[in-house]
Structures are given as C-alpha cells and as structure tokens.
Amino acid sequence: MLQYSHFTRRKSMSRLVIVGVCAATVMAAVGWGIYSKKDTPSTSLLGTSNLKVIRGIITSEKESFFRDPQLAQVLQEAGFKVEYERWGSSKIANMKNTSELGQFSDFVFPPGVQTSDNVKKNIPTSQVYNVFYSPMVIATWEPIVDILQKSNLVKTHPTHKTLDMTAFFKLSSNKVKWKDLPGSGAYPVNKNVLIYTSELSSSNAAKMYVALSSYIYNNSDVVQNYEQVNKVTPSVSRLLAAQGHKEASSTNLLADYTAIGMGKAPMIFSYESELIEYAVKNSGLADSMSLLYPSPSIFTKHSMVNFTPAGAELTRQLQENPKIKDIAAKYGFRFAGNNALPALASSYKINVASQLVDVIDPPSYDVLEDLIKNVQASVKN
Amino acid sequence: MKYLNKSISAKALVSALLTGALFLPSMANAFFNKTQESTTLKITASSELKDLESLVKAANPNLNLQFTYTGTLDALDTLDSVSGSSADVLWLARSSYLGAYPKAAKKVILSDKTMTSPLVLAVKPQTYDKYFSSHTKLTWADVAKIVSQNSIGYAMSDPASSNSGYSALLALAYSASAKAESITYKDVNQEVLKKFFKNLRLSAASSGDLAQDFFSASNTSADILINYESVILSHNRKNPASALKIIYPHEGIITADYPIMLVNPKQKEAFYALRDNLRSQDTQNKITQSTLRRPLNNAVRRETSSLFPKQLLIEVPFDFNAELSEELLSGYYNTLKTPASFAFVLDTSGSMKGARWSALQNTMQEILKPSAASFSSIRNREQFFLIPFSSQVYAIQFFDAANNKQLAGQSALDIMTQLSPTGGTALYSAAAEALKSLSEQRKRNVAQGKVDYRYSVILLTDGEANEGIDSSTFLEFAKNPNYASIPVHTIKFGDASVSQIQTISGATGGKVFDASTQSLNYVFKQIRAQQ
C-alpha cells in the first residue's frame, strides 16, 4: 500500500516536472527563435546565446570589411559579434566624451592615427592601437599614365609605378590642360591637369591629399608651424578649388571612377585598400585601370581607440587572429611587419607595391587641422 | 496494469512535448520569416525608372517594393521640406544636388550608385542628316548655334524639377562660357543660351514624361529630344524605323549615376538587401539588357560592351553650388527662356465652396503673391489672363508682368480674393473665351514686335458642363487656325468629368493633370514647368 501511494505521488510529481521542463524548453525555443531572428538571419539553435556583442563606430572605407559574413563567422567562433554605426572621420575626431557614442561605446575605429590621437587627447583613459594601414594611391588609367610618362613624371619600379608629385603639382598650379601635354592624343581634353579628391570636410582621404601637397609646397618638408601653414595655404587651396564639386566620401569618389570612368575621373586620390577590395570583388581591375603611387608616399594608419575591455578584445582579435588577417587582406588592409598582401593581391589580379620607400608623415593633428581650416576658408573665397 | 498505462502515457506526453519543443523554433522561424518576407519599402524614384519597376520587383521577392515617380529635383525639394519625405528610400538620377539642399543632405543616411546613363541629344534622322551629320565633335554651344540658325524645335525638361533639364542647362552654360571649370554666372554667354531657348517646343516636369510627350503622335514641333541615352536606345530598339540619331556633346557629358539613398533609418537591412541585389551580377545584367543603362559590374560591362558606343565621353565638371544654380535657374526663367503668355481659367461654381475653394485660393497665393520665390511664381516678362467662370464667363482680366511683376501678381490676387463660389459651370464657353483672348493677345504682341511667347491655358474645373456652349460647338470653334498652338491644360479636380476635360485638352494639344492624387500646388507646378 505504501509503495503504491508513494509511487503514485512520485509519478504525479515527475509528470509535473516533465511538463514543466517541456514547457520551459518550448518557451526557451520560441524565445531563442525570436532572438535569433532579430539579430542574425541564420544561426543554429544551440550555442549562440553566449556571444559577446562589441559595439563601436567605424568609417566608410571599412564598412564592407565589417559586413563580411566570413568575418562574422570567425568572430562568432571566437565568441564575439560586432555591431557598428558609421560616422565621418571628422565627427570622430571631435568627440569629447564617450556618452556621444550612445550604445556604440566600446571603440571607435577611424582612418588616420591623427584622429585616434586626438580622441585620446580628449579622452585620456582610452587606449590607441595600430591595427592595419593602407598607402594612398592615385587610381588612374593606362592612357593617362602613358601621357604622364611622356612628360617624365612617372618612374617605373619592379612592382609598381610612382608619380613625381613635385613636378605634377607644378602642372596643376600652372593650369596646364591635358590637351597641351605632349602625346596627349588619347586624352586631348580642355580641362586642367588635376587629381580629384573627395570632400575635405568629410573625408580623411582628402585630408591626406592636403597633407601630401602641403609637404611639397613646404619645400619637401612636413609642415610644423603656423607660419608654414600660411605659406602653403594658397597653393593647396587652388588644387582643391579647381576641382569644383566633390563627393562626400572616398567610397563615392571611387564609384565615379569605376562607374563612369576616364571621362569623369582621369586621376583620383584613393586608399590602396579600396582598389584591392574592388579587384577582389570584380576579379581584377577593369580594363585599362592603372595605379600610381605618389612619390613621396603617405599612408593612412587605421588605429582603434578602445574605451572598454570589450573594445580591447576586438583589437586583439584583429591584430592576432590569423583568419581575420586573411579576411582583412581581401579588403586590402596591410599589417605592419607582414608583407603577405602583394602576393594575395596579385592572386586577385591586381599588382600593388611590395615595398614603398620615401614615405612621409602627415603633420601633427593640430597643425593639420589648422591647415585644413585655412584651406577650407580659402576655397570658399 | 494501471500504472503501466500511466507510465506509457507519461512517456508519450514527454516525447510529444519534447518533439513539439524541437519543432517550435522552426515554426517560430517560419513565423518570423513570413514577417521578414513582407518588409515594405517605399521608394521615390526618378520618373524614367518606371521601366525597371517589374524587373526590380521580380528580383527582390522578399521585399514589398512600392514605387512613386517624380522629377529628381522635386523629390529633393520634398525631402528638404519640414515635413520631409514619406519614402524610405530615394532612387534618383543624381544626388549631387544635395549640396544645395542641406536639410535633405542630413537625412540621407547611406548612398550608393547603381548604374549610369549619360545625357544626350537625340535627333530625328532627317533633321540630323540635314544639319548635323557633317560635323564632328559637336559641343553644346555648336548644337545651340545650329538649332538657333535653323529654328529647329526641341524638347527639354524643366530645370527646376528635373535632372535632365538642369543637366542640359548646366552643360550648355559651361559650353557657352570661356572657362573650362568652376564657372560663375557672369562667365556665361547669355546670348547663346537665349537664342537656344527660343526653340524650346516641348517641356515637362520630369524626364520620363518628356520622353512620352515627345514620342506621342501629338508632337509635331520638336525634332530633338534631350534625355538619357537609355531612354533613346530603348526607343530605337523597339522602333528601328523611327530610330533617333544620338549626339554625345564633345566635352559636354553629364552622366546620371542613379544613387539609391536610404532616408529612413529603420529600413537599413532592407536597404542593404535591395542595394546588394541591384549591384549583383545577375540583376546588373538584366538591367543593362532590358533598359540599356550602363552597368557598374565589370563582368557585365565586358559582356554588354557592344550595346554602347566606344567613344570616350568627357564629363562636364558638375557644379551644383547653390549660387550658380540659383542664378542659372533664375536666368533661365526670367531672362533666357521664352516667356509664357497664358490664361488661368478658374471654375467659381457653387460646388467649389469649402475645401476646394481654400485649395484654389491657397495655390493662387503661392503663384501670385509678390514675395513668392517658388518656380511656379510669375516670372518677369510673362503675361497672363485671369478668367473666372461659373454660369458664364466673367470679366477677363489681363496682367503684364513685364511692367511690374509684383504689381501684376498683387492685382491678380486682389481679384481672386473678391471672387466667391456660386452658380453653374459653363465649361466649354470658358475654354473658348480663353482661346479667343490669347489669340487676340498674340496678334497684339506680334504687332508690337514681341514675337517670342509660348501661349497656353491652365483650366481648372470641379464639375460637369451644364451651361453655355456644348462640346461639339467647342470642337468646331477650336479648329480655327487662329487658335493653333495654344494648348489647354486641364486639371481633374473634385467631380470634374474626365471625358469632358480630355475632349478640351485633346482638341488643343494640351495635357490632363490629376489633382485627385496630388496636391493642387504640385499640379500647378507641373503645368508651369510645361509652359
């Protein structure tokens, strides 16, 4: 008798427990279904509920990289997920404290170490790390390179060609027209010989162009003080004013180059990484696209600014995870001390420089900002 | 025995529930997939993109795409306004204008190009062979000269509403100026432009509408169409017998690059999905093959290169700085373009009481008030009649803005405010009186040596004709050669009879505009863009 009633009691309790467990499982499953639908289109039922979400600000030239599904996969395997918002680089530089970031407060990842340094200046507790870099290039066309070669502006190196910036800027300053250059039959155009840039107020690439031209106009020396800023401002401003309308971002300028071609964009100032990304996506550059490296050269160093341990985690992943290095290479990003990129690039049918000598540094953040302000004021008039 | 049954049924319960639990996530998935599949995306697009609607919808079955069509600049105007745009996405011919629309520019979150088409001049073959075929490297200024010297009529869209019109104006300005880059209005040779604009025969508020009007049987005066290469090539492919010859102006190309722009931040994922699809190799190929726009995708470009001419197209440096554009447009309307001499024929019958009357008064305020700054406003050198009607046609008032634009506008407004809605609808009589008035004015203008006007009528009615002459009398009347080239544009408003207003517009070469789905202000703007 005792056995029976004992058994019965246990049975009904077990039944309750079983029902409870089932109900809980069901609810968890539905809950997971809702969660996974909102965030990721395809995640397996099990194993993704422990992903650590890292949130921060990036800029346009890195967006495709951060949207790469392989990157998401690799990060997921390491236990992370990145969510981002896209800002212009000037907005990042002018940050005063992390509350401006809203929920995207683990890191900012601007182009240009000057920007990162300025953020650190305003927010001393932040940590700055170099992650990857990209040389600035001039994306142009074979017929244009031919013409410039005839005027002795182009030097051929084993892996790449360089453009003599001092001589080139002289042509621009003197308002020489393409049709006036010797042997310009393939581009006999009544327009000034110019390199086109994106908009200075919103694009870091344009700032690098100002940095490079300021060096040339400062007798091949980095601009260091206000007196030198004043000296170079008129010449640098003329280079920008002569272009007329500019695209807001380097990405859109590249789209002009790739979509409309030589008739619109004979020479544009761009990140090497964006050209590599284009080649990877399109199985090589388009017919007759050609790259020139400015001589002297100038790099953009993409450095991350971390505000939290989560941000630091992401930096560590980007710097150390070999799978991520491979993915970053598809977007053209070079890692210091690692010269794997040129070989990888040539497998995507784009030839990039294996080594660049004659690299200059941009002016310090404050001097560069002064210069940019002056140039912008001058261009308006 | 009893408890064995119980235990079996307990196990059965457990397995049933656990199985159910395993299936539930996929049921949840299916539920949410369904909600995701029907994401609605509202797109405002430049009018000529209508030819892509079914293709884009078919390529994106997971999105519920709703298209509205408009002129490029009109869309940016709307985005720039306080109430903003109700669209999630804009897909316009160019976005370079955003420099002059700072409020709109701030609302654009993401922007990516999708395909390109250069602006060209398309010429009827006989005209081309006679006047253009012996020339090479024709610039806009060259074309303008030939057009002026030989009085060749052409079609161009309104530069304040439409990208193709503005691009043509800008390209022509550059061509007619001494500088190669960064021009100001002072650099432009206005005589060249003035002579060119005398030959404008057909205008519209958007590129798509303009093409339609040009190719319709009622076009007897325009031999050249300024529009996108894709529109012309598509027409030529369908109509080889009436294919147009294309002039690519030398160093005068402006290419539309069709950026797709996100303005509603909540629709980011749907935007990315659509954008990525439009740039995918498969969709790019379909777009190029079916609408003859130039693709972005390299592989498709190589495959379709035979569809497009090989020549290098040199772009005009596209400047949309606010100052130059204001001066160009103001110059266009007030100095360069052939001015309009036209009539407002306005229904003041009893049925116009209430909301309809307010709408009309409001619109006339917008057009006539002296401080008005919109592009539908009265312009210098215009002449207009105010012809209110109900059971009969009332006093016909004439105003000449050439003497004093503000005074003309104010005087007309004073009359408008004195009117009140009452009586019947002598629709055909009013239309006839308008034709008569303009015809007489035309004779007076010519006698005074003022030959350059474009004559037209804007007629608004909200009901059916029930007084005055009937339709057959009107049709007979309109045949009089004195009334040639005076189109009566009609507006479908309130309870207007579509067949009646179509009769009037059809007999005079005018167009019918629908104010039941658009604001009256916008309709008047479109009509003014045609004048």
Tab-separated table of N, CA, C and O in Angstrom, chain B residues 56-92:
chain	number	residue	atom	x	y	z
B	56	VAL	N	12.867	44.950	-61.045
B	56	VAL	CA	13.401	45.069	-59.693
B	56	VAL	C	12.518	44.318	-58.696
B	56	VAL	O	12.999	43.657	-57.770
B	57	LYS	N	11.197	44.393	-58.915
B	57	LYS	CA	10.285	43.676	-58.016
B	57	LYS	C	10.518	42.174	-58.121
B	57	LYS	O	10.613	41.477	-57.108
B	58	ALA	N	10.646	41.692	-59.349
B	58	ALA	CA	10.835	40.253	-59.552
B	58	ALA	C	12.164	39.784	-58.960
B	58	ALA	O	12.265	38.674	-58.434
B	59	ALA	N	13.170	40.648	-58.986
B	59	ALA	CA	14.482	40.250	-58.469
B	59	ALA	C	14.541	40.297	-56.950
B	59	ALA	O	15.486	39.792	-56.336
B	60	ASN	N	13.544	40.905	-56.324
B	60	ASN	CA	13.543	41.043	-54.866
B	60	ASN	C	12.237	40.553	-54.266
B	60	ASN	O	11.474	41.331	-53.692
B	61	PRO	N	11.947	39.247	-54.383
B	61	PRO	CA	10.651	38.734	-53.936
B	61	PRO	C	10.435	38.853	-52.432
B	61	PRO	O	9.302	38.841	-51.975
B	62	ASN	N	11.517	39.005	-51.677
B	62	ASN	CA	11.358	39.116	-50.230
B	62	ASN	C	11.012	40.513	-49.769
B	62	ASN	O	10.827	40.747	-48.578
B	63	LEU	N	10.981	41.467	-50.695
B	63	LEU	CA	10.647	42.839	-50.320
B	63	LEU	C	9.365	43.252	-51.008
B	63	LEU	O	9.150	42.929	-52.176
B	64	ASN	N	8.534	43.984	-50.302
B	64	ASN	CA	7.328	44.538	-50.906
B	64	ASN	C	7.660	45.976	-51.313
B	64	ASN	O	7.618	46.883	-50.495
B	65	LEU	N	8.044	46.158	-52.575
B	65	LEU	CA	8.506	47.465	-53.036
B	65	LEU	C	7.355	48.296	-53.571
B	65	LEU	O	6.600	47.837	-54.424
B	66	GLN	N	7.234	49.516	-53.060
B	66	GLN	CA	6.182	50.413	-53.525
B	66	GLN	C	6.825	51.646	-54.125
B	66	GLN	O	7.472	52.420	-53.431
B	67	PHE	N	6.629	51.831	-55.438
B	67	PHE	CA	7.284	52.918	-56.160
B	67	PHE	C	6.370	54.120	-56.342
B	67	PHE	O	5.187	53.975	-56.672
B	68	THR	N	6.922	55.330	-56.149
B	68	THR	CA	6.270	56.577	-56.541
B	68	THR	C	7.247	57.288	-57.463
B	68	THR	O	8.457	57.275	-57.215
B	69	TYR	N	6.721	57.922	-58.538
B	69	TYR	CA	7.611	58.545	-59.521
B	69	TYR	C	7.467	60.053	-59.539
B	69	TYR	O	6.373	60.601	-59.401
B	70	THR	N	8.588	60.741	-59.759
B	70	THR	CA	8.591	62.201	-59.709
B	70	THR	C	9.828	62.720	-60.439
B	70	THR	O	10.666	61.944	-60.871
B	71	GLY	N	9.927	64.061	-60.581
B	71	GLY	CA	11.172	64.632	-61.094
B	71	GLY	C	12.212	64.609	-59.980
B	71	GLY	O	11.880	64.692	-58.803
B	72	THR	N	13.486	64.508	-60.366
B	72	THR	CA	14.578	64.377	-59.391
B	72	THR	C	14.602	65.520	-58.389
B	72	THR	O	14.663	65.294	-57.168
B	73	LEU	N	14.563	66.741	-58.901
B	73	LEU	CA	14.691	67.891	-58.008
B	73	LEU	C	13.452	68.058	-57.144
B	73	LEU	O	13.536	68.513	-56.016
B	74	ASP	N	12.296	67.683	-57.688
B	74	ASP	CA	11.071	67.745	-56.896
B	74	ASP	C	11.166	66.815	-55.692
B	74	ASP	O	10.739	67.148	-54.591
B	75	ALA	N	11.764	65.650	-55.899
B	75	ALA	CA	11.907	64.690	-54.791
B	75	ALA	C	12.803	65.272	-53.703
B	75	ALA	O	12.543	65.112	-52.508
B	76	LEU	N	13.865	65.962	-54.130
B	76	LEU	CA	14.784	66.535	-53.145
B	76	LEU	C	14.139	67.714	-52.422
B	76	LEU	O	14.360	67.911	-51.230
B	77	ASP	N	13.318	68.477	-53.173
B	77	ASP	CA	12.532	69.560	-52.570
B	77	ASP	C	11.690	69.016	-51.424
B	77	ASP	O	11.651	69.572	-50.332
B	78	THR	N	11.011	67.901	-51.706
B	78	THR	CA	10.128	67.298	-50.715
B	78	THR	C	10.932	66.832	-49.509
B	78	THR	O	10.556	67.056	-48.366
B	79	LEU	N	12.058	66.190	-49.759
B	79	LEU	CA	12.882	65.688	-48.660
B	79	LEU	C	13.389	66.845	-47.810
B	79	LEU	O	13.508	66.744	-46.589
B	80	ASP	N	13.655	67.960	-48.468
B	80	ASP	CA	14.233	69.113	-47.794
B	80	ASP	C	13.219	69.843	-46.921
B	80	ASP	O	13.573	70.573	-46.014
B	81	SER	N	11.922	69.626	-47.224
B	81	SER	CA	10.885	70.393	-46.526
B	81	SER	C	10.753	69.925	-45.083
B	81	SER	O	11.252	68.874	-44.709
B	82	VAL	N	10.058	70.729	-44.299
B	82	VAL	CA	9.916	70.433	-42.876
B	82	VAL	C	9.276	69.066	-42.649
B	82	VAL	O	9.726	68.271	-41.820
B	83	SER	N	8.216	68.783	-43.412
B	83	SER	CA	7.539	67.505	-43.194
B	83	SER	C	8.336	66.338	-43.757
B	83	SER	O	8.096	65.200	-43.401
B	84	GLY	N	9.300	66.645	-44.608
B	84	GLY	CA	10.160	65.589	-45.120
B	84	GLY	C	9.435	64.674	-46.081
B	84	GLY	O	8.333	64.946	-46.528
B	85	SER	N	10.083	63.563	-46.391
B	85	SER	CA	9.540	62.629	-47.358
B	85	SER	C	8.927	61.445	-46.629
B	85	SER	O	9.413	61.024	-45.582
B	86	SER	N	7.852	60.882	-47.207
B	86	SER	CA	7.283	59.688	-46.602
B	86	SER	C	7.980	58.433	-47.110
B	86	SER	O	7.681	57.332	-46.694
B	87	ALA	N	8.945	58.626	-48.012
B	87	ALA	CA	9.625	57.464	-48.580
B	87	ALA	C	10.675	56.928	-47.611
B	87	ALA	O	11.181	57.655	-46.755
B	88	ASP	N	10.998	55.627	-47.777
B	88	ASP	CA	12.102	55.025	-47.033
B	88	ASP	C	13.402	55.221	-47.792
B	88	ASP	O	14.472	55.372	-47.211
B	89	VAL	N	13.271	55.183	-49.120
B	89	VAL	CA	14.438	55.180	-49.998
B	89	VAL	C	14.173	56.131	-51.159
B	89	VAL	O	13.057	56.213	-51.662
B	90	LEU	N	15.193	56.870	-51.580
B	90	LEU	CA	15.107	57.639	-52.819
B	90	LEU	C	16.016	56.982	-53.839
B	90	LEU	O	17.127	56.576	-53.515
B	91	TRP	N	15.534	56.906	-55.063
B	91	TRP	CA	16.371	56.342	-56.141
B	91	TRP	C	16.294	57.343	-57.282
B	91	TRP	O	15.365	57.328	-58.070
B	92	LEU	N	17.291	58.239	-57.323
B	92	LEU	CA	17.216	59.390	-58.221
B	92	LEU	C	18.352	59.391	-59.229
B	92	LEU	O	19.383	58.759	-59.026
